[in-house]
């Protein structure tokens, strides 16, 4: 929950319609996916008594995990009600387009065939229950990243669909995302002009911290930013952006205040070690400025608003931040305010929609 008073930001940009790059739609129950699953897999889930693959991002015991008003009267999980999304985000914020990032347990399934059919069903459910019912919505293609070959099949199936504008990965991966193991996913995404979204979360059997397993959720959540930094360093160092020069990567729910110091450290060490990675042919910060984008929420707000402005300036590019509400997470603190601090009109316009328009094909046919 942010503590500083946010500046009202009803500007020309907002009136035009903002673009919300991180909204979460939730599967109400696994039964909702049955119409999109082959009978063989419906039987499998029934026979194994699998009632949910939802990692439970909004446990009832921690009600602050989601905004209270996002819980439907039916008791269904937050983020599962399209009408509430319209009432609480799309209409009051005058959202022109919102990108759905459906977080589900696809990546934690060890049966790769099941993971692939669940991802496919999830995407078909998104199209039927969300995209076809609300023209302001777009969605990320959920893929079973534990098998890149099957993930690529799903990207080819949906890559030309105007409703799908991104390929979704989770930051906690089995291997660093720069590894060639994942390159077929990037090749397919680049082919369709889709950015790769990397969202907080993931369940792979590896701790989020490089020194072992933490004891508490707070340690895990705070340390997610370490994983994001690792993925950025891996993507650049392995040469992903030399191999796929049109590829963009959007870090979702990553925070961004860690970025300036990473850029400085990465540039400094590249100057001494670049012979090891000769394909990294310019300053890492230049590559990151060109290829990486980050969503706004949750903002790691410093006690002084001017510190946040300094951090944004230290990033060194006005093209990198994308507005996000992160609805229905608690950090979504809009109500009257779209942005955490008062920005220049030109930067505000870039964050609210220009930067997103340069990354996402929101009106492809
Ligand atoms: Zn999010």
XYZ file of C-alpha atoms and ligand atoms in Angstrom:
366
model
C 0.000 0.000 0.000
C 1.455 3.314 -0.986
C 1.795 5.897 1.719
C 2.344 9.156 -0.014
C -0.539 11.201 -1.225
C -0.810 10.819 -4.933
C -1.329 13.693 -7.267
C -4.496 13.857 -9.191
C -3.727 13.252 -12.769
C -6.763 13.898 -14.903
C -5.055 15.130 -18.003
C -5.539 15.192 -21.688
C -3.750 11.852 -21.838
C -6.203 10.245 -19.449
C -9.118 11.687 -21.363
C -7.785 10.062 -24.521
C -7.831 6.700 -22.817
C -4.963 5.077 -20.990
C -3.470 1.653 -21.616
C -3.292 -0.655 -18.618
C -0.523 -3.201 -19.196
C -1.079 -5.490 -16.220
C -4.553 -6.657 -15.246
C -5.219 -10.091 -13.797
C -8.153 -12.239 -14.757
C -8.738 -15.241 -12.568
C -10.109 -18.661 -13.445
C -13.090 -19.133 -11.070
C -12.637 -22.914 -10.915
C -11.029 -25.604 -13.004
C -14.512 -26.588 -14.203
C -14.531 -23.326 -16.187
C -11.804 -24.803 -18.389
C -13.567 -28.106 -19.067
C -15.397 -26.870 -22.192
C -11.999 -26.094 -23.708
C -10.311 -29.378 -22.795
C -10.385 -32.653 -24.744
C -12.554 -35.288 -23.063
C -9.462 -37.360 -22.345
C -8.070 -34.576 -20.161
C -11.413 -33.787 -18.546
C -11.480 -37.431 -17.483
C -7.898 -37.191 -16.262
C -8.658 -34.219 -14.012
C -11.838 -35.851 -12.687
C -10.240 -39.221 -12.058
C -7.330 -37.602 -10.231
C -9.731 -35.373 -8.309
C -7.815 -32.252 -9.328
C -10.089 -29.429 -8.231
C -7.796 -26.507 -8.879
C -4.492 -25.520 -10.438
C -4.824 -21.996 -9.099
C -1.740 -21.146 -7.006
C -4.120 -19.098 -4.839
C -2.749 -15.621 -5.200
C -5.602 -14.295 -3.062
C -5.889 -16.591 -0.017
C -8.886 -15.895 2.219
C -6.591 -15.818 5.232
C -4.755 -12.807 3.827
C -7.575 -10.558 2.690
C -5.199 -7.714 1.853
C -3.810 -9.753 -1.051
C -6.533 -8.206 -3.186
C -8.645 -5.109 -2.919
C -11.768 -5.989 -0.914
C -14.153 -4.570 -3.499
C -12.701 -6.873 -6.156
C -14.249 -9.928 -4.466
C -17.530 -10.796 -6.234
C -20.659 -11.183 -4.096
C -20.769 -14.815 -5.196
C -17.564 -15.446 -3.268
C -15.675 -16.239 -6.473
C -12.012 -15.214 -6.477
C -10.943 -11.597 -7.056
C -10.380 -10.878 -10.709
C -12.916 -13.429 -11.928
C -15.760 -10.982 -12.623
C -15.674 -9.024 -15.881
C -18.393 -6.616 -14.764
C -16.400 -5.648 -11.659
C -13.332 -5.103 -13.842
C -15.381 -2.739 -15.979
C -16.724 -0.891 -12.938
C -13.471 -0.686 -11.009
C -10.841 -0.184 -13.734
C -11.959 0.130 -17.326
C -14.637 2.780 -16.819
C -13.259 4.948 -13.973
C -9.739 5.101 -15.431
C -11.037 5.544 -18.969
C -8.965 2.604 -20.126
C -8.657 2.351 -23.870
C -7.011 -1.062 -23.694
C -6.041 -3.393 -20.863
C -3.702 -6.357 -21.211
C -4.806 -9.427 -19.246
C -2.069 -11.492 -17.645
C -3.717 -14.654 -16.399
C -1.617 -16.195 -13.637
C -2.421 -19.863 -13.323
C -0.591 -22.981 -12.297
C 0.470 -23.993 -15.799
C 4.176 -23.657 -15.067
C 4.076 -25.892 -11.982
C 2.661 -28.952 -13.761
C 5.305 -31.636 -14.241
C 3.287 -33.512 -16.867
C 4.246 -31.515 -19.959
C 1.312 -32.765 -22.030
C -1.147 -31.708 -19.336
C 0.594 -28.348 -18.970
C 0.302 -27.714 -22.701
C -3.413 -28.578 -22.904
C -4.178 -26.492 -19.812
C -2.366 -23.523 -21.377
C -4.332 -24.029 -24.569
C -7.637 -24.300 -22.694
C -6.767 -21.248 -20.625
C -6.153 -19.175 -23.723
C -9.379 -20.356 -25.349
C -11.237 -19.542 -22.109
C -9.684 -16.062 -22.129
C -10.788 -15.483 -25.686
C -14.332 -16.714 -25.105
C -15.040 -15.298 -21.649
C -13.063 -12.049 -21.741
C -11.855 -10.906 -25.156
C -15.071 -11.711 -27.023
C -17.140 -9.959 -24.354
C -15.144 -6.750 -23.900
C -13.517 -4.936 -26.803
C -11.155 -2.983 -24.528
C -9.374 -6.157 -23.444
C -6.330 -7.876 -24.915
C -4.568 -10.879 -23.417
C -1.190 -12.500 -23.067
C -0.708 -15.981 -24.483
C -0.124 -18.288 -21.528
C 2.450 -20.922 -22.438
C 3.841 -23.977 -20.696
C 7.425 -22.733 -20.668
C 8.738 -25.996 -19.200
C 8.501 -27.346 -22.751
C 9.512 -24.632 -25.258
C 8.477 -26.801 -28.207
C 4.883 -26.952 -26.959
C 5.021 -23.266 -26.050
C 5.994 -22.437 -29.618
C 3.021 -24.448 -30.936
C 0.711 -22.297 -28.828
C 2.331 -19.073 -30.042
C 1.851 -20.184 -33.648
C -1.787 -21.067 -32.903
C -2.609 -17.637 -31.499
C 0.118 -15.320 -32.759
C -2.057 -13.792 -35.476
C -5.149 -13.509 -33.280
C -5.814 -9.784 -32.705
C -6.846 -10.446 -29.110
C -3.447 -11.742 -28.051
C -0.638 -9.193 -27.817
C 2.084 -10.778 -25.681
C 3.630 -14.098 -24.621
C 3.582 -14.572 -20.859
C 6.432 -16.084 -18.846
C 6.988 -16.012 -15.090
C 10.146 -14.654 -13.530
C 10.892 -17.751 -11.462
C 12.127 -20.025 -14.217
C 13.900 -23.362 -14.461
C 16.867 -21.731 -16.205
C 17.903 -18.126 -16.825
C 15.821 -16.818 -19.714
C 18.842 -15.906 -21.797
C 19.682 -19.579 -22.314
C 19.308 -20.980 -25.825
C 16.786 -23.468 -24.462
C 14.203 -20.661 -24.583
C 15.211 -19.134 -27.909
C 12.521 -20.930 -29.962
C 9.944 -19.053 -27.861
C 11.615 -15.744 -28.698
C 11.867 -16.622 -32.365
C 8.124 -17.318 -32.526
C 7.244 -14.217 -30.522
C 9.394 -11.990 -32.711
C 7.841 -13.522 -35.821
C 4.405 -12.289 -34.741
C 5.627 -9.006 -33.291
C 4.701 -10.120 -29.768
C 6.723 -8.925 -26.772
C 7.685 -11.393 -24.080
C 6.063 -10.458 -20.767
C 7.850 -11.694 -17.655
C 5.623 -11.456 -14.601
C 6.432 -11.893 -10.923
C 5.748 -15.390 -9.646
C 6.284 -18.923 -10.792
C 6.759 -22.255 -9.103
C 9.681 -24.312 -10.315
C 11.267 -25.930 -7.281
C 13.974 -23.289 -7.140
C 14.116 -20.561 -4.486
C 13.742 -16.988 -5.608
C 16.907 -16.139 -3.672
C 20.277 -17.347 -4.962
C 21.389 -18.418 -1.474
C 18.606 -20.880 -0.697
C 15.063 -21.045 0.572
C 13.676 -18.197 2.714
C 11.395 -18.753 5.687
C 8.720 -16.158 5.035
C 6.522 -14.890 2.251
C 7.837 -11.364 2.769
C 11.347 -12.549 1.943
C 10.108 -14.286 -1.176
C 8.110 -11.307 -2.401
C 10.790 -8.680 -1.692
C 13.385 -10.871 -3.391
C 11.421 -11.185 -6.642
C 13.303 -8.109 -7.847
C 16.550 -10.093 -7.633
C 15.098 -12.617 -10.052
C 14.061 -9.850 -12.454
C 17.585 -8.428 -12.363
C 19.018 -11.872 -13.050
C 16.765 -12.366 -16.041
C 17.708 -8.982 -17.505
C 21.424 -9.692 -17.102
C 20.976 -13.153 -18.635
C 18.969 -11.940 -21.642
C 21.548 -9.275 -22.466
C 24.678 -11.350 -21.746
C 23.534 -14.384 -23.732
C 22.913 -12.215 -26.786
C 19.146 -12.674 -27.078
C 18.675 -9.179 -28.473
C 21.421 -9.586 -31.057
C 19.777 -12.803 -32.230
C 16.260 -11.318 -32.108
C 16.745 -7.600 -32.777
C 13.021 -6.802 -32.933
C 12.173 -8.546 -29.654
C 10.877 -6.544 -26.694
C 10.628 -7.838 -23.123
C 8.163 -6.330 -20.657
C 8.821 -6.870 -16.947
C 5.467 -7.063 -15.195
C 4.991 -6.322 -11.489
C 8.769 -6.134 -11.182
C 9.205 -2.737 -9.584
C 11.688 -0.454 -11.301
C 13.618 1.427 -8.619
C 16.341 -1.251 -8.770
C 17.032 -0.553 -12.414
C 19.437 2.452 -12.310
C 21.984 0.741 -10.069
C 21.828 -2.417 -12.203
C 22.495 -0.361 -15.341
C 25.483 1.326 -13.721
C 26.940 -1.942 -12.421
C 26.307 -3.794 -15.680
C 27.914 -1.053 -17.809
C 30.922 -0.778 -15.523
C 31.636 -4.511 -15.549
C 30.962 -4.845 -19.286
C 33.817 -2.409 -19.909
C 36.239 -4.817 -18.241
C 34.698 -8.148 -19.273
C 33.234 -7.565 -22.712
C 35.781 -9.796 -24.443
C 33.958 -12.695 -22.790
C 30.700 -11.726 -24.527
C 31.793 -10.075 -27.789
C 28.250 -10.202 -29.173
C 27.277 -7.632 -26.539
C 28.560 -4.929 -28.833
C 27.472 -1.848 -26.920
C 26.775 -0.740 -23.401
C 24.261 -3.065 -21.711
C 22.270 0.002 -20.674
C 21.790 0.892 -24.351
C 20.490 -2.590 -25.109
C 18.193 -2.502 -22.074
C 16.876 0.936 -22.992
C 15.990 -0.371 -26.425
C 14.521 -3.763 -25.572
C 13.251 -3.838 -21.981
C 10.080 -2.227 -20.655
C 8.661 -2.257 -17.101
C 5.170 -1.793 -15.739
C 4.502 0.828 -13.113
C 2.792 -1.011 -10.270
C 3.754 -1.901 -7.625
C 5.816 1.219 -7.100
C 8.544 0.955 -4.473
C 7.837 4.428 -3.267
C 10.553 6.240 -1.340
C 9.542 8.497 1.548
C 10.098 11.629 -0.544
C 8.206 11.874 -3.860
C 11.142 13.735 -5.400
C 13.307 10.645 -4.880
C 10.956 8.735 -7.148
C 11.261 11.426 -9.801
C 15.050 11.222 -9.504
C 14.904 7.454 -9.932
C 12.826 7.781 -13.079
C 15.368 10.295 -14.379
C 18.264 7.956 -13.461
C 16.765 5.195 -15.595
C 17.957 7.296 -18.497
C 15.034 6.771 -20.836
C 11.449 7.994 -20.894
C 10.394 5.101 -23.089
C 10.587 2.268 -20.578
C 7.731 2.617 -18.084
C 4.226 1.412 -18.910
C 1.153 2.229 -16.880
C -0.381 -0.669 -14.980
C -3.035 -0.981 -12.326
C -2.115 -4.563 -11.395
C -5.801 -5.065 -10.573
C -7.033 -6.726 -8.414
C -3.848 -6.733 -6.355
C -3.804 -4.478 -3.360
C -1.107 -2.244 -4.809
C -3.646 -1.042 -7.321
C -4.318 2.308 -5.670
C -6.029 4.338 -8.339
C -9.417 5.561 -7.290
C -8.924 9.166 -8.320
C -5.269 8.868 -9.237
C -3.610 7.120 -12.095
C 0.025 7.904 -11.314
C 2.049 7.920 -8.092
C 3.636 11.335 -8.577
C 3.088 14.385 -10.700
C 5.153 14.021 -13.860
C 5.844 16.254 -16.803
C 3.020 16.209 -19.298
C 5.178 14.558 -21.958
C 6.403 11.777 -19.633
C 2.909 11.215 -18.287
C 1.629 10.782 -21.824
C 4.395 8.305 -22.591
C 3.711 6.219 -19.484
C -0.050 6.280 -19.861
C -0.155 5.199 -23.480
C 2.622 6.107 -25.946
C 5.138 3.623 -24.562
C 2.572 0.820 -24.583
C 1.577 1.621 -28.152
C 5.192 1.220 -29.240
C 5.401 -2.255 -27.662
C 1.970 -3.807 -28.178
C 0.020 -4.278 -31.383
C -3.277 -3.310 -29.808
C -5.208 -2.832 -33.019
C -3.896 -5.592 -35.248
C -6.330 -7.238 -37.631
Zn 0.666 -8.204 -11.938
